[in-house]
mmCIF file of C-alpha atoms in Angstrom:
data_model
loop_
_atom_site.group_PDB
_atom_site.id
_atom_site.type_symbol
_atom_site.label_atom_id
_atom_site.label_comp_id
_atom_site.label_asym_id
_atom_site.label_seq_id
_atom_site.Cartn_x
_atom_site.Cartn_y
_atom_site.Cartn_z
ATOM 1 C CA UNK H 1 -20.371 27.771 49.555
ATOM 2 C CA UNK H 2 -18.348 25.467 51.779
ATOM 3 C CA UNK H 3 -18.921 22.210 53.615
ATOM 4 C CA UNK H 4 -17.019 20.314 56.294
ATOM 5 C CA UNK H 5 -17.555 16.552 56.577
ATOM 6 C CA UNK H 6 -15.710 13.473 57.885
ATOM 7 C CA UNK H 7 -13.025 12.051 55.617
ATOM 8 C CA UNK H 8 -9.565 10.495 55.655
ATOM 9 C CA UNK H 9 -8.128 11.683 52.314
ATOM 10 C CA UNK H 10 -8.668 14.268 49.598
ATOM 11 C CA UNK H 11 -10.937 12.646 46.960
ATOM 12 C CA UNK H 12 -9.538 11.658 43.548
ATOM 13 C CA UNK H 13 -11.764 14.280 41.885
ATOM 14 C CA UNK H 14 -9.224 16.907 42.959
ATOM 15 C CA UNK H 15 -6.618 16.263 40.259
ATOM 16 C CA UNK H 16 -3.915 18.434 41.844
ATOM 17 C CA UNK H 17 -3.121 16.997 45.301
ATOM 18 C CA UNK H 18 -0.256 17.173 47.784
ATOM 19 C CA UNK H 19 0.613 16.718 51.447
ATOM 20 C CA UNK H 20 0.743 19.924 53.473
ATOM 21 C CA UNK H 21 -1.049 23.243 53.178
ATOM 22 C CA UNK H 22 0.079 24.592 49.784
ATOM 23 C CA UNK H 23 0.067 23.479 46.181
ATOM 24 C CA UNK H 24 1.272 25.002 42.888
ATOM 25 C CA UNK H 25 -0.745 24.533 39.730
ATOM 26 C CA UNK H 26 1.311 24.514 36.541
ATOM 27 C CA UNK H 27 0.419 26.798 33.656
ATOM 28 C CA UNK H 28 -2.794 25.907 31.928
ATOM 29 C CA UNK H 29 -5.838 27.541 30.493
ATOM 30 C CA UNK H 30 -6.493 30.182 33.130
ATOM 31 C CA UNK H 31 -8.634 33.141 32.258
ATOM 32 C CA UNK H 32 -9.862 36.169 34.171
ATOM 33 C CA UNK H 33 -13.091 34.265 34.901
ATOM 34 C CA UNK H 34 -11.505 30.927 35.888
ATOM 35 C CA UNK H 35 -12.887 29.163 38.955
ATOM 36 C CA UNK H 36 -11.726 26.303 41.164
ATOM 37 C CA UNK H 37 -12.912 23.736 43.693
ATOM 38 C CA UNK H 38 -10.591 22.998 46.616
ATOM 39 C CA UNK H 39 -10.441 20.497 49.449
ATOM 40 C CA UNK H 40 -8.276 20.468 52.559
ATOM 41 C CA UNK H 41 -7.938 17.582 54.999
ATOM 42 C CA UNK H 42 -7.969 18.851 58.576
ATOM 43 C CA UNK H 43 -6.807 16.896 61.586
ATOM 44 C CA UNK H 44 -8.194 17.823 64.993
ATOM 45 C CA UNK H 45 -5.834 19.301 67.540
ATOM 46 C CA UNK H 46 -7.406 20.106 70.869
ATOM 47 C CA UNK H 47 -10.700 21.957 70.498
ATOM 48 C CA UNK H 48 -11.428 21.271 66.788
ATOM 49 C CA UNK H 49 -15.014 22.530 66.491
ATOM 50 C CA UNK H 50 -17.882 22.824 64.046
ATOM 51 C CA UNK H 51 -17.037 26.494 63.411
ATOM 52 C CA UNK H 52 -14.034 26.094 61.151
ATOM 53 C CA UNK H 53 -12.505 28.864 59.051
ATOM 54 C CA UNK H 54 -10.123 28.207 56.170
ATOM 55 C CA UNK H 55 -8.285 31.025 54.393
ATOM 56 C CA UNK H 56 -7.022 30.522 50.834
ATOM 57 C CA UNK H 57 -4.310 32.822 49.432
ATOM 58 C CA UNK H 58 -3.747 32.599 45.675
ATOM 59 C CA UNK H 59 -0.461 33.930 44.320
ATOM 60 C CA UNK H 60 1.100 34.226 40.888
ATOM 61 C CA UNK H 61 4.761 35.166 40.505
ATOM 62 C CA UNK H 62 4.833 35.986 44.238
ATOM 63 C CA UNK H 63 1.965 38.489 43.947
ATOM 64 C CA UNK H 64 -1.299 37.958 45.835
ATOM 65 C CA UNK H 65 -4.068 37.648 43.226
ATOM 66 C CA UNK H 66 -6.920 36.637 45.514
ATOM 67 C CA UNK H 67 -7.658 35.968 49.176
ATOM 68 C CA UNK H 68 -10.727 33.970 50.129
ATOM 69 C CA UNK H 69 -12.153 33.084 53.550
ATOM 70 C CA UNK H 70 -14.535 30.195 54.114
ATOM 71 C CA UNK H 71 -16.358 29.303 57.314
ATOM 72 C CA UNK H 72 -18.217 26.103 58.028
ATOM 73 C CA UNK H 73 -20.791 26.921 60.669
ATOM 74 C CA UNK H 74 -23.664 24.739 61.814
ATOM 75 C CA UNK H 75 -26.471 27.261 62.423
ATOM 76 C CA UNK H 76 -29.215 24.612 62.557
ATOM 77 C CA UNK H 77 -27.611 22.586 65.361
ATOM 78 C CA UNK H 78 -26.577 23.426 68.928
ATOM 79 C CA UNK H 79 -22.846 22.713 68.793
ATOM 80 C CA UNK H 80 -21.716 24.605 71.883
ATOM 81 C CA UNK H 81 -20.417 21.476 73.650
ATOM 82 C CA UNK H 82 -19.469 19.452 70.561
ATOM 83 C CA UNK H 83 -15.985 18.608 69.436
ATOM 84 C CA UNK H 84 -14.917 16.916 66.230
ATOM 85 C CA UNK H 85 -12.797 13.869 67.029
ATOM 86 C CA UNK H 86 -11.617 12.702 63.579
ATOM 87 C CA UNK H 87 -10.139 14.100 60.375
ATOM 88 C CA UNK H 88 -12.508 16.160 58.259
ATOM 89 C CA UNK H 89 -12.581 17.426 54.676
ATOM 90 C CA UNK H 90 -13.288 21.098 54.112
ATOM 91 C CA UNK H 91 -14.543 21.618 50.532
ATOM 92 C CA UNK H 92 -15.190 24.981 48.871
ATOM 93 C CA UNK H 93 -15.082 26.825 45.544
ATOM 94 C CA UNK H 94 -14.076 30.263 44.336
ATOM 95 C CA UNK H 95 -12.612 32.472 41.630
ATOM 96 C CA UNK H 96 -8.924 32.290 40.770
ATOM 97 C CA UNK H 97 -8.656 36.035 40.343
ATOM 98 C CA UNK H 98 -10.196 38.615 42.685
ATOM 99 C CA UNK H 99 -12.728 41.119 41.410
ATOM 100 C CA UNK H 100 -10.302 43.994 41.973
ATOM 101 C CA UNK H 101 -7.153 42.144 40.943
ATOM 102 C CA UNK H 102 -4.779 44.242 38.875
ATOM 103 C CA UNK H 103 -2.584 41.254 37.971
ATOM 104 C CA UNK H 104 -2.492 40.622 34.251
ATOM 105 C CA UNK H 105 -3.568 37.068 33.463
ATOM 106 C CA UNK H 106 -0.839 35.265 31.559
ATOM 107 C CA UNK H 107 -2.168 31.862 30.556
ATOM 108 C CA UNK H 108 1.135 30.638 29.162
ATOM 109 C CA UNK H 109 3.693 31.476 31.865
ATOM 110 C CA UNK H 110 1.850 31.929 35.151
ATOM 111 C CA UNK H 111 1.834 29.305 37.851
ATOM 112 C CA UNK H 112 -0.710 29.693 40.632
ATOM 113 C CA UNK H 113 0.191 28.925 44.245
ATOM 114 C CA UNK H 114 -2.660 28.000 46.592
ATOM 115 C CA UNK H 115 -1.807 28.503 50.283
ATOM 116 C CA UNK H 116 -4.346 27.307 52.849
ATOM 117 C CA UNK H 117 -4.498 28.103 56.563
ATOM 118 C CA UNK H 118 -6.930 27.661 59.464
ATOM 119 C CA UNK H 119 -7.708 30.617 61.689
ATOM 120 C CA UNK H 120 -9.806 28.775 64.265
ATOM 121 C CA UNK H 121 -8.614 26.429 67.017
ATOM 122 C CA UNK H 122 -5.251 25.551 65.433
ATOM 123 C CA UNK H 123 -6.534 22.780 63.186
ATOM 124 C CA UNK H 124 -3.735 21.342 61.090
ATOM 125 C CA UNK H 125 -3.998 20.969 57.310
ATOM 126 C CA UNK H 126 -2.396 17.651 56.387
ATOM 127 C CA UNK H 127 -3.379 17.404 52.717
ATOM 128 C CA UNK H 128 -4.909 19.656 50.067
ATOM 129 C CA UNK H 129 -6.320 19.326 46.566
ATOM 130 C CA UNK H 130 -7.505 21.648 43.804
ATOM 131 C CA UNK H 131 -9.556 21.175 40.634
ATOM 132 C CA UNK H 132 -9.449 23.995 38.059
ATOM 133 C CA UNK H 133 -12.872 24.293 36.458
ATOM 134 C CA UNK H 134 -13.340 24.619 32.747
ATOM 135 C CA UNK H 135 -16.180 26.600 31.208
ATOM 136 C CA UNK H 136 -18.130 23.334 30.993
ATOM 137 C CA UNK H 137 -17.481 22.649 34.685
ATOM 138 C CA UNK H 138 -18.528 26.169 35.629
ATOM 139 C CA UNK H 139 -21.875 25.956 33.871
ATOM 140 C CA UNK H 140 -22.705 22.305 34.543
ATOM 141 C CA UNK H 141 -23.822 22.123 38.158
ATOM 142 C CA UNK H 142 -25.365 18.683 37.663
ATOM 143 C CA UNK H 143 -21.980 17.334 36.555
ATOM 144 C CA UNK H 144 -20.358 18.717 39.712
ATOM 145 C CA UNK H 145 -23.104 17.267 41.901
ATOM 146 C CA UNK H 146 -22.589 13.775 40.478
ATOM 147 C CA UNK H 147 -18.825 13.992 40.905
ATOM 148 C CA UNK H 148 -19.059 15.399 44.429
ATOM 149 C CA UNK H 149 -21.430 12.629 45.541
ATOM 150 C CA UNK H 150 -18.936 10.033 44.316
ATOM 151 C CA UNK H 151 -15.893 11.886 45.626
ATOM 152 C CA UNK H 152 -16.199 11.401 49.375
ATOM 153 C CA UNK H 153 -17.592 8.742 51.622
ATOM 154 C CA UNK H 154 -19.431 10.214 54.598
ATOM 155 C CA UNK H 155 -19.032 8.347 57.881
ATOM 156 C CA UNK H 156 -22.129 7.692 59.972
ATOM 157 C CA UNK H 157 -19.941 6.568 62.877
ATOM 158 C CA UNK H 158 -21.379 8.138 66.039
ATOM 159 C CA UNK H 159 -17.882 8.450 67.531
ATOM 160 C CA UNK H 160 -17.218 11.299 65.087
ATOM 161 C CA UNK H 161 -19.158 13.671 67.341
ATOM 162 C CA UNK H 162 -18.916 13.627 71.128
ATOM 163 C CA UNK H 163 -22.673 14.079 71.668
ATOM 164 C CA UNK H 164 -24.983 11.554 70.051
ATOM 165 C CA UNK H 165 -27.930 13.944 69.552
ATOM 166 C CA UNK H 166 -26.328 15.098 66.242
ATOM 167 C CA UNK H 167 -26.946 11.821 64.400
ATOM 168 C CA UNK H 168 -29.754 13.460 62.390
ATOM 169 C CA UNK H 169 -27.184 15.828 60.910
ATOM 170 C CA UNK H 170 -26.143 13.273 58.268
ATOM 171 C CA UNK H 171 -29.514 13.409 56.502
ATOM 172 C CA UNK H 172 -29.054 17.187 56.239
ATOM 173 C CA UNK H 173 -25.541 16.808 54.797
ATOM 174 C CA UNK H 174 -26.811 14.423 52.091
ATOM 175 C CA UNK H 175 -29.199 17.154 50.903
ATOM 176 C CA UNK H 176 -26.417 19.742 50.708
ATOM 177 C CA UNK H 177 -25.023 20.335 47.208
ATOM 178 C CA UNK H 178 -21.685 21.923 46.332
ATOM 179 C CA UNK H 179 -22.968 24.141 43.568
ATOM 180 C CA UNK H 180 -23.192 27.893 43.556
#
């Protein structure tokens, strides 16, 4: 699941943060079933739209271990003439290691590189953050919901969207949860 919402900085919940579109996570307790939550801060350039795609490449020792694609698409709303005018956070989750990955997991020496890119409308990633989930984090969706509600402040500023008929969208976003 992914969500795209207004924001000016990657929330503090994402303990590994940096400027730019890539970040390395030092060795830790990674396992074959490890998961993560990630957030990228996108700045609009030209036709930044509601249909945003972010690709995440995960590498260890220079070898691709997983490739994930996320799309934020507003199916419930007519967005054909809408443009996003401010920075937005794109938040998503996934597995560290792909289902068919043949890379041996080495929890003591491996560093994982997260590389993010946008494939739609040349949005620019100006900041990114990652949170590696523990077993407790993976199984406790209520804990994630509480942290995600506190992590980002959603703007109700009508200047965020060019057309004002989308103001009802914010009540829908509040109902959205970032759990799988």
